[in-house]
Short mmCIF file of C-alpha atoms and ligand atoms in Angstrom, two decimals:
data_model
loop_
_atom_site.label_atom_id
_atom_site.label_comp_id
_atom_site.label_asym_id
_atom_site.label_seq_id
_atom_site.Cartn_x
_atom_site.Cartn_y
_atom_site.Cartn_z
CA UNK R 1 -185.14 32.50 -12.61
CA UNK R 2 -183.97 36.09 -12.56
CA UNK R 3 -180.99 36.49 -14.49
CA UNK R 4 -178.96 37.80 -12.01
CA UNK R 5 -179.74 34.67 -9.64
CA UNK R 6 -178.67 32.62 -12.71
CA UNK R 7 -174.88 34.50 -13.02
CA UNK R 8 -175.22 34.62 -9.28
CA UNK R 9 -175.81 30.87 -8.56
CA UNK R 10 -173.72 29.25 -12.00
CA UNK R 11 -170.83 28.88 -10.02
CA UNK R 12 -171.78 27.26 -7.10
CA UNK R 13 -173.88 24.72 -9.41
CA UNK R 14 -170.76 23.67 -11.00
CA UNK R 15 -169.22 23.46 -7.96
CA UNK R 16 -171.88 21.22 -6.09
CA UNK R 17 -171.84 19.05 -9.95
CA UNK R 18 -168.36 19.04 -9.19
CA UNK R 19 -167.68 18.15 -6.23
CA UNK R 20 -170.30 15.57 -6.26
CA UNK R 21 -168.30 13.42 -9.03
CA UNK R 22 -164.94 14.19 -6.88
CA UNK R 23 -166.32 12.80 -3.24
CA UNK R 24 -168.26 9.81 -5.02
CA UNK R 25 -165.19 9.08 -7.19
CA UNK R 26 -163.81 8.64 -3.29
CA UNK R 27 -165.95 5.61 -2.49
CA UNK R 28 -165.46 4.43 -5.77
CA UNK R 29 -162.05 3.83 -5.03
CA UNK R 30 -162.39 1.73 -1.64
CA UNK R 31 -164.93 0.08 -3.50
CA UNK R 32 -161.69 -0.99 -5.95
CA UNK R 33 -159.94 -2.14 -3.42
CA UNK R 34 -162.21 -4.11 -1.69
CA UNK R 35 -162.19 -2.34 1.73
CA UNK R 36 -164.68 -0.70 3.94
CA UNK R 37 -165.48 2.36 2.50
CA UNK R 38 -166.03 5.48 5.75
CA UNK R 39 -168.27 6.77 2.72
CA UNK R 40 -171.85 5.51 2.46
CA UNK R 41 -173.22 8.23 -0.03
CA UNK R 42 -172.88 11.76 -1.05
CA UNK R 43 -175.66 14.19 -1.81
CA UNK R 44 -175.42 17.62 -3.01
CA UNK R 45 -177.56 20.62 -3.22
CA UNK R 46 -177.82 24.27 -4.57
CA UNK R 47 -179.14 26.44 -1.39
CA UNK R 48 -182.51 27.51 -2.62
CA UNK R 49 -183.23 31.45 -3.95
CA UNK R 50 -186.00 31.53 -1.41
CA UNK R 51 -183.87 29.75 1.14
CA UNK R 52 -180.79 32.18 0.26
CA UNK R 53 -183.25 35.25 1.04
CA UNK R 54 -184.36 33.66 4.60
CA UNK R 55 -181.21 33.17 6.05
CA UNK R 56 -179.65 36.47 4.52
CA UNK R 57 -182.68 38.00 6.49
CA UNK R 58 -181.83 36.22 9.72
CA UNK R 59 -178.15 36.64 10.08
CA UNK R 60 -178.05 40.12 9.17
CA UNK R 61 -176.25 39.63 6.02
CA UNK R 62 -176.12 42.19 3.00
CA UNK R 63 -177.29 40.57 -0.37
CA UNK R 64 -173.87 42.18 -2.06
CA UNK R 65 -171.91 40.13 0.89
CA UNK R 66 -173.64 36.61 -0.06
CA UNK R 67 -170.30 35.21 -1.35
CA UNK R 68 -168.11 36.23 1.81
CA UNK R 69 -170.80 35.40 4.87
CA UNK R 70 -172.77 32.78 3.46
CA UNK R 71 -170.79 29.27 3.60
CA UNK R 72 -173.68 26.87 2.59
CA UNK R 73 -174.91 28.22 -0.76
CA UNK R 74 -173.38 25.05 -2.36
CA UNK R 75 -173.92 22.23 0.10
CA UNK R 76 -172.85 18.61 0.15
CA UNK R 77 -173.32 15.99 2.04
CA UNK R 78 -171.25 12.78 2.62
CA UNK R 79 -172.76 10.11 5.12
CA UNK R 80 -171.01 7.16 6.98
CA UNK R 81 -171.96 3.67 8.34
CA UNK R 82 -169.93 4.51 11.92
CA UNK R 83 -168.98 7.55 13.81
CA UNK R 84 -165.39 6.77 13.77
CA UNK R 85 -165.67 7.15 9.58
CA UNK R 86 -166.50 10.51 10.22
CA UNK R 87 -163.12 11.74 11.21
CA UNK R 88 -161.34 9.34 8.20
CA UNK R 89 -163.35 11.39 5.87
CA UNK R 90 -162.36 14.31 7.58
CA UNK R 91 -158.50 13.86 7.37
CA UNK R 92 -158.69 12.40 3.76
CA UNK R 93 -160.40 16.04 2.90
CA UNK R 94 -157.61 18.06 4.66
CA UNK R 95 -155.11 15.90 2.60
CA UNK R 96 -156.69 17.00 -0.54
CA UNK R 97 -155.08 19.78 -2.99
CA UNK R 98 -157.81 21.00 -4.88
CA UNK R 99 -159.19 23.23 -2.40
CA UNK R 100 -158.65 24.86 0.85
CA UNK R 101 -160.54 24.28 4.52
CA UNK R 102 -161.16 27.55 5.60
CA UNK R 103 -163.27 26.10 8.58
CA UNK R 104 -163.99 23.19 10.64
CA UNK R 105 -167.51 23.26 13.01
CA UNK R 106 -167.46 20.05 15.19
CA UNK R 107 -171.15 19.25 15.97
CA UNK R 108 -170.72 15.70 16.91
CA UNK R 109 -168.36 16.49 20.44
CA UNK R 110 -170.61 19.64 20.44
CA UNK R 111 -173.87 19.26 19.61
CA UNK R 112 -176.51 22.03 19.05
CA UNK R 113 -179.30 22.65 21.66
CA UNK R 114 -182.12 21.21 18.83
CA UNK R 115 -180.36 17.71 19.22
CA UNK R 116 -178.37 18.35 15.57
CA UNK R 117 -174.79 16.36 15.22
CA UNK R 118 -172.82 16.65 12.29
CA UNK R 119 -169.20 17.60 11.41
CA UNK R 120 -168.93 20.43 9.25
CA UNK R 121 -166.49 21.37 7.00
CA UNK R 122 -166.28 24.92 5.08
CA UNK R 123 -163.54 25.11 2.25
CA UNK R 124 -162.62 27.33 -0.69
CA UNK R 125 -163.24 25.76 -3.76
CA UNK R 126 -161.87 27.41 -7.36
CA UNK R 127 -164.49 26.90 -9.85
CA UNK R 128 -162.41 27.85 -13.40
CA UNK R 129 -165.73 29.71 -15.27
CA UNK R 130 -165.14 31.42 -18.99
CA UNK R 131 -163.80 34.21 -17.83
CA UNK R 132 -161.26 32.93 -15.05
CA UNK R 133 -160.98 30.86 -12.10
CA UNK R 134 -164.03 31.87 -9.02
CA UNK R 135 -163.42 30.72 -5.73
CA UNK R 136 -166.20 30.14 -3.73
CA UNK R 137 -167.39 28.57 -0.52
CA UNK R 138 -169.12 25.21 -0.23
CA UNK R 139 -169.85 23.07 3.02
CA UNK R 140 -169.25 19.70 3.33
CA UNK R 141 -171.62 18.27 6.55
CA UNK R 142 -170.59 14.72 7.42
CA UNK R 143 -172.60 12.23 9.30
CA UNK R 144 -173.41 8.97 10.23
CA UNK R 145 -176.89 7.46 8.68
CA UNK R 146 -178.57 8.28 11.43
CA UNK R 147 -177.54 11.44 12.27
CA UNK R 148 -179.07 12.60 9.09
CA UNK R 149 -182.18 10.26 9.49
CA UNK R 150 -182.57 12.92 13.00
CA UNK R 151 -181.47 15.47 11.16
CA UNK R 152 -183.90 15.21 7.88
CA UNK R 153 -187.31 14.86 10.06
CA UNK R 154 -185.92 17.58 12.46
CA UNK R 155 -185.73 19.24 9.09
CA UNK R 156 -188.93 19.08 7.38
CA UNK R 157 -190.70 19.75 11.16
CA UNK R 158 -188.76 22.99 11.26
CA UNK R 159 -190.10 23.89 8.47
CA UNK R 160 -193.83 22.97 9.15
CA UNK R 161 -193.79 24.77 12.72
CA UNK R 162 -191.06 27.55 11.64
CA UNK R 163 -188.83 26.57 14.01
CA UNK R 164 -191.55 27.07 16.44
CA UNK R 165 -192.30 23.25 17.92
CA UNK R 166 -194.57 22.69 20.25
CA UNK R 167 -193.47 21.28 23.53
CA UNK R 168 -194.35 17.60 22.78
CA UNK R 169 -193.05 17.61 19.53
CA UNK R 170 -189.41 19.52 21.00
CA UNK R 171 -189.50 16.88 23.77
CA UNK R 172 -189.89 14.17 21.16
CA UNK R 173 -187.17 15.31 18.86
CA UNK R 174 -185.14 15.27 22.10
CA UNK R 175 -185.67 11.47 22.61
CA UNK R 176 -185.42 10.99 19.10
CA UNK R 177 -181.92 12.19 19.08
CA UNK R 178 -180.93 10.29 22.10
CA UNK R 179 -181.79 7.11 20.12
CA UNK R 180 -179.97 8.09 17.55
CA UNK R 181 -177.09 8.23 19.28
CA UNK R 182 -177.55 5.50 21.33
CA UNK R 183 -177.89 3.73 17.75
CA UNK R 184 -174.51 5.32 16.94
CA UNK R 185 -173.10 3.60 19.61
CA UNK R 186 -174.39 -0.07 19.52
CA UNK R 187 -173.34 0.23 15.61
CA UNK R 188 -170.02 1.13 16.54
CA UNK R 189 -169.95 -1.78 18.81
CA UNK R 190 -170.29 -4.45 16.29
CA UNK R 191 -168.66 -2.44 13.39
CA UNK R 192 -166.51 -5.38 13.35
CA UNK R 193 -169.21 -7.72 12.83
CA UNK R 194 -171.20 -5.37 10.50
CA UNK R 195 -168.06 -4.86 7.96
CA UNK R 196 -167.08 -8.87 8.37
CA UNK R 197 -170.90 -9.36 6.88
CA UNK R 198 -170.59 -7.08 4.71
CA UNK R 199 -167.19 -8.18 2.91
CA UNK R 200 -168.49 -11.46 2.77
CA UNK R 201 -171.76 -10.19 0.79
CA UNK R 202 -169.49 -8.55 -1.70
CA UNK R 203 -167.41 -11.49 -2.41
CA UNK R 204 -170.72 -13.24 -3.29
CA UNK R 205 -172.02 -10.87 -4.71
CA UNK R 206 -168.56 -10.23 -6.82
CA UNK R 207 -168.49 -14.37 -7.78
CA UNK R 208 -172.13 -13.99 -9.00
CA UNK R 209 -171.64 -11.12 -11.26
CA UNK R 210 -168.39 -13.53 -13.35
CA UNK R 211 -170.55 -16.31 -13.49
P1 0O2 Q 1 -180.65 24.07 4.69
O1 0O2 Q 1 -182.11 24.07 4.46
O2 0O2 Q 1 -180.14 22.82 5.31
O3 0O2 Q 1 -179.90 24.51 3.50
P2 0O2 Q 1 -177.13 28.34 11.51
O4 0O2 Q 1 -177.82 27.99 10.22
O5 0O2 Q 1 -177.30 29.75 11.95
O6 0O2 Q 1 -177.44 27.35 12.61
P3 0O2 Q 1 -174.55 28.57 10.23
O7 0O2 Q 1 -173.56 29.48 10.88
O8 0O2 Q 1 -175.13 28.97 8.94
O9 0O2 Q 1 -175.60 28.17 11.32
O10 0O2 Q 1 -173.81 27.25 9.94
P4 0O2 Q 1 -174.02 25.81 10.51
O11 0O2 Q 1 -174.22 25.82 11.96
O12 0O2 Q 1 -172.84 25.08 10.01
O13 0O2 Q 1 -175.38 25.32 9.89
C1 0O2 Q 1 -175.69 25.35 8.57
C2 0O2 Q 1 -176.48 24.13 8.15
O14 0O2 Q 1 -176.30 23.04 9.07
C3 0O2 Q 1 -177.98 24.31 8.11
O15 0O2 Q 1 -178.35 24.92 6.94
C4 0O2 Q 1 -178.47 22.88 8.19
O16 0O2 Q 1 -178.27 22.20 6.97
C5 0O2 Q 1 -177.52 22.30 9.20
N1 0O2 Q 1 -178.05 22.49 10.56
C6 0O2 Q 1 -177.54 23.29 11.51
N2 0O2 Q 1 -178.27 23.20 12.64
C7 0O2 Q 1 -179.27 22.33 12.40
C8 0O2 Q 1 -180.36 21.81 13.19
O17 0O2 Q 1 -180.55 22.14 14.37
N3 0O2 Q 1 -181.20 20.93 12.57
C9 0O2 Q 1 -181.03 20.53 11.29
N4 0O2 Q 1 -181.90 19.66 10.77
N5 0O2 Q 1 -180.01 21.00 10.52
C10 0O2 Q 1 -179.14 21.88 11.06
P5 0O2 Q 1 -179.72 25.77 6.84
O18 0O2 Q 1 -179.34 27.14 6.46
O19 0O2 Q 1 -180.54 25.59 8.05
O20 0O2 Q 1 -180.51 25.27 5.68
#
């Protein structure tokens, strides 16, 4: 990697490395406690250079105006069993103190023409490097599981047919959201069910592990 990428890019690695440890420590905690956690996992991820140069290309924006107008050079990712988790993760980020929401980009009530759903959330993070504190961007997307089952496939596709589908594959997507939602839904249903099972599983589980 160029060294300028490498000064470039350090502080939104650190960044994504920390942040990663700070939303997983999240779940960790209603994992203490013994209660549902609106976290299933977190993922992270360092925008790619070649990825970076696209969508600089595409949205018009100046390679010396990276850091202001692009929000998703550090990326992460937290996903949820139900819909409704979505907005508890949400308000536990506003309530946080180590960085700022500059933005909030509701995709669920609002979702894009390609089928997408996701809430996103765009905050100013302070990275403390060597020689003083950075802050940069970083966007948190939140979803349910299968919102980003959708929104993986639609993903890769994308890529194959640069964003180019052919009709039967756009139509398909289409449907293939619809069922996603629709899954959403009937989930959300029997959440009550689903998290009764699932307590229940971790007692077990929690009596087999002191044996
Ligand atoms: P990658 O490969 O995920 O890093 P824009 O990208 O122009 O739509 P903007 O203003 O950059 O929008 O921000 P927005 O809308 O919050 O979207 C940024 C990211 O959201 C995208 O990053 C995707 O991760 C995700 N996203 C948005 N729309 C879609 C969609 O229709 N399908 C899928 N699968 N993901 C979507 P990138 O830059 O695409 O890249």
């Amino acid at each position: 990697m160029e060294r300028h990428w490498e000064f470039f890019l350090a502080p939104y690695k650190q960044a994504v490395e920390e942040l990663k440890v700070k939303l997983k420590g999240m779940r960790a905690q209603f994992e203490m406690q013994g209660i549902h956690s609106p976290i299933e996992f977190v993922t992270g991820r360092v925008k790619p250079i070649a990825s970076i140069l696209d969508k600089a290309q595409k949205k018009n924006i100046p390679l010396d105006q990276l850091e202001q107008q692009m929000q998703d050079i550090a990326g992460l990712r937290m996903m949820c069993q139900f819909v409704d988790d979505i907005q508890t993760v949400v308000e536990l980020l506003r309530k946080r103190n180590d960085f700022t929401i500059v933005e909030e980009r509701d995709y669920i009530t609002q979702k894009k023409e390609s089928g997408y759903r996701s809430y996103h959330v765009v905050i100013r993070y302070p990275v403390q490097m060597i020689y003083g504190e950075k802050n940069i961007l970083v966007e948190i997307q939140i979803r349910t599981l299968a919102m980003n089952f959708w929104a993986t496939i639609e993903h890769s596709l994308n890529y194959k047919y640069s964003g180019k589908f052919p009709e039967d594959i756009r139509q398909r997507l289409q449907r293939a959201a619809e069922a996603a939602y629709l899954l959403d839904e009937e989930m959300s249903k029997i959440r009550f069910e689903i998290q009764e099972a699932q307590a229940a599983f971790s007692r077990k589980q929690e009596v087999k592990d002191n044996e």
